[in-house]
Amino acid sequence: MTTPPLASAPDALRPLLDTVLDALREGTRARGGPLPGGGPEAVAGRLRAAVGDVLPEEGDPEALRHVVRALTEGSADPADPLCTAHLHCPPLAVAAAADLAASVLNPSMDSWDQAPAASELEALVTRALANEVYGETPRGAGLYSFAAPPRGATSPHPPAALVTTGGTESNQVALLLARESLGAGLRLVCGTNAHHSLPRSAWLLGLPEPVLVPAPAGTMDPAALDAALTELPGPHLVAATAGTTDAGLIDPLPEIAAVCKSHGARLHVDAAYGAGLLFSTRHRAKLTGLSAAGTVTLDLHKLG
């Protein structure tokens, strides 16, 4: 088998895209609904049959069609109207097309010389997301630019953001930043409704045992938080939730922020599920109080 052409050659890429689209269509038709039939063993059997030898001595020109079809047939389809059980949303066609461009260019984001334009694009996007939470900074502030803080800001620095692998890592980064700022004695205080990544991150970072605050109606109780902070020696990092995993509930952020302020506690908001409301004129007010947080987790793959 000859060496496959590079992805940067459009003439070579186009027929492969047709193959993928045909296989997606065939696999969707074979699945016939939001989930594949037959359970784990049946799905595994069909996939193994389609893949064959994972590392063959000779490549198969039909491998792309066979594997994509089997993968599609054996996948959960978040775009199906009956698929409502999980958090990830159905991707838009334009997002899938943009993902193709990113795959073709394959920028390596660890240094500017490997991703010149992508580095600036990432800075522009993260700055815009930070502005959605904390307020506008002057236009034109890119990767190597500095700007004055937005009006009413308590920090001397403009809002900033970075891309991580997802909500779990973002929560861990928030705890890391708090630990580096407040010391290794920092104690995490979060609701019983909090995502498991928060107490796990506290353990990974060597922080004291987290304190869990009751969430009797699915959201953190501000009075119970006040009582906990009164009893506990500081410093504290309070982690509120904007969009719980099971029910999408939002903690009372303004009340929690007020409690944190009265105790001098740092506030983090895990808005991995709920931050998409920032882009809704109808529902944005449900995130009132988000800007009081020192750090915020936002997960775009749940935006839908």
Short mmCIF file of C-alpha atoms in Angstrom, two decimals:
data_model
loop_
_atom_site.label_atom_id
_atom_site.label_comp_id
_atom_site.label_asym_id
_atom_site.label_seq_id
_atom_site.Cartn_x
_atom_site.Cartn_y
_atom_site.Cartn_z
CA MET A 1 0.00 0.00 0.00
CA THR A 2 1.35 3.44 -0.93
CA THR A 3 1.98 6.16 1.65
CA PRO A 4 -1.28 8.06 2.33
CA PRO A 5 -1.36 11.69 1.14
CA LEU A 6 -1.09 14.56 3.61
CA ALA A 7 -4.24 16.23 4.92
CA SER A 8 -3.04 19.59 3.61
CA ALA A 9 -3.74 18.40 0.05
CA PRO A 10 -7.41 19.34 -0.63
CA ASP A 11 -7.73 17.12 -3.69
CA ALA A 12 -6.72 14.09 -1.63
CA LEU A 13 -8.89 15.05 1.32
CA ARG A 14 -12.17 15.57 -0.53
CA PRO A 15 -12.87 11.93 -1.50
CA LEU A 16 -12.02 10.85 2.05
CA LEU A 17 -14.60 13.31 3.38
CA ASP A 18 -17.16 11.76 1.04
CA THR A 19 -16.24 8.35 2.44
CA VAL A 20 -16.71 9.59 6.02
CA LEU A 21 -20.05 11.24 5.26
CA ASP A 22 -21.33 8.11 3.53
CA ALA A 23 -20.20 5.95 6.46
CA LEU A 24 -21.84 8.30 8.97
CA ARG A 25 -25.09 8.05 7.01
CA GLU A 26 -24.91 4.24 6.81
CA GLY A 27 -24.05 3.87 10.50
CA THR A 28 -26.86 6.18 11.59
CA ARG A 29 -29.34 4.22 9.50
CA ALA A 30 -28.10 0.92 10.95
CA ARG A 31 -28.36 2.21 14.53
CA GLY A 32 -31.95 3.33 13.99
CA GLY A 33 -32.24 5.45 17.15
CA PRO A 34 -30.34 7.27 19.88
CA LEU A 35 -28.51 4.16 21.12
CA PRO A 36 -27.15 0.98 19.49
CA GLY A 37 -29.04 -2.22 20.04
CA GLY A 38 -27.83 -5.32 21.82
CA GLY A 39 -25.89 -3.90 24.74
CA PRO A 40 -22.13 -3.76 25.38
CA GLU A 41 -21.24 -7.24 24.08
CA ALA A 42 -23.06 -6.76 20.78
CA VAL A 43 -21.51 -3.34 20.22
CA ALA A 44 -18.04 -4.66 21.04
CA GLY A 45 -18.49 -7.60 18.67
CA ARG A 46 -19.53 -5.42 15.74
CA LEU A 47 -16.67 -3.01 16.36
CA ARG A 48 -14.07 -5.78 16.60
CA ALA A 49 -15.33 -7.28 13.35
CA ALA A 50 -15.06 -3.92 11.59
CA VAL A 51 -11.60 -3.10 12.94
CA GLY A 52 -9.99 -6.52 12.50
CA ASP A 53 -6.27 -6.41 13.23
CA VAL A 54 -5.62 -3.13 15.05
CA LEU A 55 -1.99 -2.94 13.84
CA PRO A 56 -1.92 -4.82 10.51
CA GLU A 57 1.22 -5.29 8.46
CA GLU A 58 -0.60 -3.83 5.44
CA GLY A 59 -3.19 -1.07 5.50
CA ASP A 60 -6.72 -1.56 4.18
CA PRO A 61 -8.01 1.17 1.85
CA GLU A 62 -11.55 0.40 3.05
CA ALA A 63 -10.65 0.70 6.75
CA LEU A 64 -11.91 4.28 7.03
CA ARG A 65 -15.37 3.37 5.76
CA HIS A 66 -15.66 0.22 7.88
CA VAL A 67 -14.46 1.79 11.14
CA VAL A 68 -16.47 5.02 10.81
CA ARG A 69 -19.62 3.06 9.99
CA ALA A 70 -19.14 0.74 12.97
CA LEU A 71 -18.29 3.65 15.26
CA THR A 72 -21.41 5.52 14.16
CA GLU A 73 -23.65 2.48 14.53
CA GLY A 74 -22.29 1.88 18.02
CA SER A 75 -22.45 5.47 19.27
CA ALA A 76 -24.96 7.40 21.33
CA ASP A 77 -26.37 10.20 19.19
CA PRO A 78 -26.84 13.41 21.23
CA ALA A 79 -28.72 14.95 18.29
CA ASP A 80 -31.51 12.38 18.50
CA PRO A 81 -34.65 13.84 20.16
CA LEU A 82 -34.80 10.80 22.48
CA CYS A 83 -31.21 11.28 23.73
CA THR A 84 -31.57 13.45 26.85
CA ALA A 85 -29.77 11.53 29.60
CA HIS A 86 -26.34 13.14 29.51
CA LEU A 87 -24.66 16.55 29.47
CA HIS A 88 -22.82 16.66 26.15
CA CYS A 89 -24.70 18.49 23.43
CA PRO A 90 -25.23 17.74 19.73
CA PRO A 91 -22.43 19.49 17.81
CA LEU A 92 -23.31 22.02 15.14
CA ALA A 93 -22.24 21.32 11.57
CA VAL A 94 -20.11 24.47 11.51
CA ALA A 95 -18.26 23.29 14.64
CA ALA A 96 -17.49 19.93 13.03
CA ALA A 97 -16.23 21.72 9.90
CA ALA A 98 -14.03 24.00 12.02
CA ASP A 99 -12.69 20.94 13.83
CA LEU A 100 -11.65 19.56 10.46
CA ALA A 101 -9.64 22.71 9.76
CA ALA A 102 -7.93 22.48 13.16
CA SER A 103 -7.09 18.82 12.49
CA VAL A 104 -5.60 19.62 9.09
CA LEU A 105 -3.46 22.46 10.44
CA ASN A 106 -2.57 20.51 13.62
CA PRO A 107 -1.24 23.51 15.57
CA SER A 108 0.91 22.66 18.59
CA MET A 109 -0.09 25.14 21.25
CA ASP A 110 2.97 24.76 23.48
CA SER A 111 4.94 27.49 21.67
CA TRP A 112 4.15 30.42 19.38
CA ASP A 113 6.43 29.30 16.55
CA GLN A 114 4.42 26.06 16.20
CA ALA A 115 1.05 27.83 16.15
CA PRO A 116 1.38 31.54 15.32
CA ALA A 117 -2.20 32.38 14.34
CA ALA A 118 -3.77 29.72 16.57
CA SER A 119 -1.98 31.18 19.60
CA GLU A 120 -3.49 34.60 18.96
CA LEU A 121 -6.90 33.08 18.19
CA GLU A 122 -6.84 31.19 21.49
CA ALA A 123 -5.97 34.40 23.33
CA LEU A 124 -8.82 36.28 21.65
CA VAL A 125 -11.34 33.56 22.47
CA THR A 126 -10.27 33.15 26.09
CA ARG A 127 -10.28 36.93 26.58
CA ALA A 128 -13.83 37.10 25.18
CA LEU A 129 -14.99 34.31 27.51
CA ALA A 130 -13.41 36.05 30.50
CA ASN A 131 -15.19 39.24 29.51
CA GLU A 132 -18.52 37.42 29.46
CA VAL A 133 -18.02 36.58 33.13
CA TYR A 134 -16.20 39.64 34.47
CA GLY A 135 -16.97 42.49 32.09
CA GLU A 136 -15.42 44.06 29.03
CA THR A 137 -11.77 44.99 28.60
CA PRO A 138 -10.59 47.29 25.78
CA ARG A 139 -10.66 45.76 22.32
CA GLY A 140 -7.41 44.69 20.72
CA ALA A 141 -5.99 43.11 23.88
CA GLY A 142 -4.51 39.89 22.56
CA LEU A 143 -1.92 37.40 23.66
CA TYR A 144 0.87 39.88 24.35
CA SER A 145 -1.26 42.95 25.15
CA PHE A 146 -2.20 44.38 28.53
CA ALA A 147 -5.26 46.40 29.44
CA ALA A 148 -6.72 48.20 32.42
CA PRO A 149 -9.14 46.22 34.58
CA PRO A 150 -12.87 46.58 33.84
CA ARG A 151 -14.85 49.15 35.79
CA GLY A 152 -15.64 47.98 39.31
CA ALA A 153 -13.03 45.21 39.29
CA THR A 154 -11.25 44.40 42.56
CA SER A 155 -8.17 42.95 40.86
CA PRO A 156 -5.44 45.17 39.32
CA HIS A 157 -5.28 42.75 36.39
CA PRO A 158 -7.74 42.34 33.51
CA PRO A 159 -9.78 39.13 33.49
CA ALA A 160 -7.96 36.21 31.91
CA ALA A 161 -8.72 32.63 30.92
CA LEU A 162 -6.96 29.52 29.70
CA VAL A 163 -7.97 26.37 27.86
CA THR A 164 -7.84 23.05 29.72
CA THR A 165 -8.88 19.51 28.85
CA GLY A 166 -12.27 19.97 30.52
CA GLY A 167 -14.18 20.83 33.68
CA THR A 168 -12.27 18.42 35.91
CA GLU A 169 -8.90 19.94 35.07
CA SER A 170 -10.35 23.45 35.29
CA ASN A 171 -11.53 22.79 38.83
CA GLN A 172 -8.10 21.44 39.71
CA VAL A 173 -6.43 24.56 38.28
CA ALA A 174 -8.78 26.73 40.38
CA LEU A 175 -7.71 24.90 43.54
CA LEU A 176 -4.06 25.13 42.50
CA LEU A 177 -4.31 28.90 42.01
CA ALA A 178 -6.00 29.28 45.39
CA ARG A 179 -3.36 27.13 47.09
CA GLU A 180 -0.51 29.10 45.55
CA SER A 181 -2.14 32.36 46.63
CA LEU A 182 -3.32 31.39 50.12
CA GLY A 183 -0.99 28.58 51.15
CA ALA A 184 -1.02 24.82 51.60
CA GLY A 185 -3.35 25.08 54.61
CA LEU A 186 -6.20 26.14 52.33
CA ARG A 187 -9.39 24.22 53.03
CA LEU A 188 -11.98 23.49 50.35
CA VAL A 189 -15.59 24.08 51.39
CA CYS A 190 -18.23 22.90 48.92
CA GLY A 191 -21.79 21.62 48.85
CA THR A 192 -22.78 17.99 48.92
CA ASN A 193 -24.06 18.72 45.40
CA ALA A 194 -20.55 19.58 44.13
CA HIS A 195 -18.87 17.64 41.33
CA HIS A 196 -16.56 14.87 42.52
CA SER A 197 -13.59 16.51 40.81
CA LEU A 198 -13.44 19.18 43.53
CA PRO A 199 -12.73 16.99 46.59
CA ARG A 200 -10.55 14.75 44.43
CA SER A 201 -8.49 17.76 43.33
CA ALA A 202 -8.07 18.79 46.96
CA TRP A 203 -6.65 15.34 47.68
CA LEU A 204 -4.33 15.44 44.65
CA LEU A 205 -3.00 18.85 45.71
CA GLY A 206 -2.35 17.77 49.28
CA LEU A 207 -4.96 20.06 50.82
CA PRO A 208 -6.75 19.33 54.11
CA GLU A 209 -9.89 17.19 54.10
CA PRO A 210 -12.68 19.16 52.35
CA VAL A 211 -15.74 20.24 54.29
CA LEU A 212 -19.11 19.44 52.72
CA VAL A 213 -21.99 21.85 53.28
CA PRO A 214 -25.58 20.52 53.17
CA ALA A 215 -27.57 21.02 49.98
CA PRO A 216 -31.04 19.92 51.14
CA ALA A 217 -32.91 21.12 48.04
CA GLY A 218 -30.11 20.29 45.61
CA THR A 219 -28.32 23.62 46.10
CA MET A 220 -25.87 24.77 48.75
CA ASP A 221 -27.46 26.24 51.90
CA PRO A 222 -25.93 29.71 52.52
CA ALA A 223 -26.81 29.59 56.23
CA ALA A 224 -25.01 26.26 56.61
CA LEU A 225 -22.06 27.70 54.69
CA ASP A 226 -21.96 30.67 57.06
CA ALA A 227 -21.96 28.34 60.06
CA ALA A 228 -19.18 26.19 58.57
CA LEU A 229 -16.93 29.15 57.82
CA THR A 230 -17.52 30.51 61.32
CA GLU A 231 -16.30 27.26 62.88
CA LEU A 232 -13.42 26.46 60.52
CA PRO A 233 -9.98 28.04 60.70
CA GLY A 234 -8.98 29.69 57.41
CA PRO A 235 -7.96 30.18 54.75
CA HIS A 236 -11.01 28.91 52.85
CA LEU A 237 -11.89 28.27 49.23
CA VAL A 238 -15.64 28.01 48.78
CA ALA A 239 -16.67 26.17 45.61
CA ALA A 240 -20.22 26.85 44.47
CA THR A 241 -21.96 25.07 41.60
CA ALA A 242 -23.78 26.68 38.68
CA GLY A 243 -25.47 23.70 37.06
CA THR A 244 -25.36 20.49 39.07
CA THR A 245 -24.55 17.28 37.21
CA ASP A 246 -27.82 15.50 37.93
CA ALA A 247 -30.40 18.30 37.84
CA GLY A 248 -28.77 21.42 36.40
CA LEU A 249 -29.50 23.38 39.59
CA ILE A 250 -27.68 26.62 40.37
CA ASP A 251 -26.48 27.49 43.86
CA PRO A 252 -27.68 30.88 45.21
CA LEU A 253 -24.57 32.68 43.98
CA PRO A 254 -25.28 36.22 45.33
CA GLU A 255 -25.97 34.90 48.84
CA ILE A 256 -22.92 32.62 48.76
CA ALA A 257 -20.73 35.49 47.51
CA ALA A 258 -21.95 37.67 50.38
CA VAL A 259 -21.11 34.96 52.92
CA CYS A 260 -17.65 34.55 51.40
CA LYS A 261 -17.04 38.29 51.54
CA SER A 262 -18.05 38.50 55.20
CA HIS A 263 -15.59 35.72 56.10
CA GLY A 264 -12.80 36.76 53.73
CA ALA A 265 -13.10 33.46 51.86
CA ARG A 266 -12.11 33.00 48.23
CA LEU A 267 -14.92 31.90 45.88
CA HIS A 268 -14.74 29.51 42.94
CA VAL A 269 -17.79 28.66 40.83
CA ASP A 270 -17.95 25.39 38.92
CA ALA A 271 -20.14 26.50 36.02
CA ALA A 272 -19.09 23.71 33.67
CA TYR A 273 -22.73 22.85 33.03
CA GLY A 274 -24.47 26.19 33.57
CA ALA A 275 -22.15 28.79 32.04
CA GLY A 276 -23.86 28.45 28.68
CA LEU A 277 -26.61 30.64 30.14
CA LEU A 278 -24.22 33.58 29.76
CA PHE A 279 -25.12 33.58 26.08
CA SER A 280 -28.89 33.60 26.66
CA THR A 281 -30.66 36.95 27.03
CA ARG A 282 -33.56 35.05 28.59
CA HIS A 283 -31.63 33.07 31.21
CA ARG A 284 -28.39 35.02 31.81
CA ALA A 285 -29.77 36.57 35.02
CA LYS A 286 -29.75 33.12 36.62
CA LEU A 287 -25.96 33.48 36.82
CA THR A 288 -26.08 36.76 38.74
CA GLY A 289 -23.24 36.68 41.23
CA LEU A 290 -20.91 34.70 38.98
CA SER A 291 -18.57 37.68 38.59
CA ALA A 292 -17.92 37.68 42.35
CA ALA A 293 -15.90 34.49 41.96
CA GLY A 294 -12.14 34.59 41.79
CA THR A 295 -12.20 31.67 39.35
CA VAL A 296 -14.89 30.11 37.16
CA THR A 297 -15.00 26.79 35.32
CA LEU A 298 -16.74 26.87 31.93
CA ASP A 299 -17.12 23.79 29.73
CA LEU A 300 -18.06 24.47 26.12
CA HIS A 301 -18.72 20.85 25.19
CA LYS A 302 -21.81 21.05 27.42
CA LEU A 303 -23.07 24.22 25.73
CA GLY A 304 -26.33 23.27 24.08
#
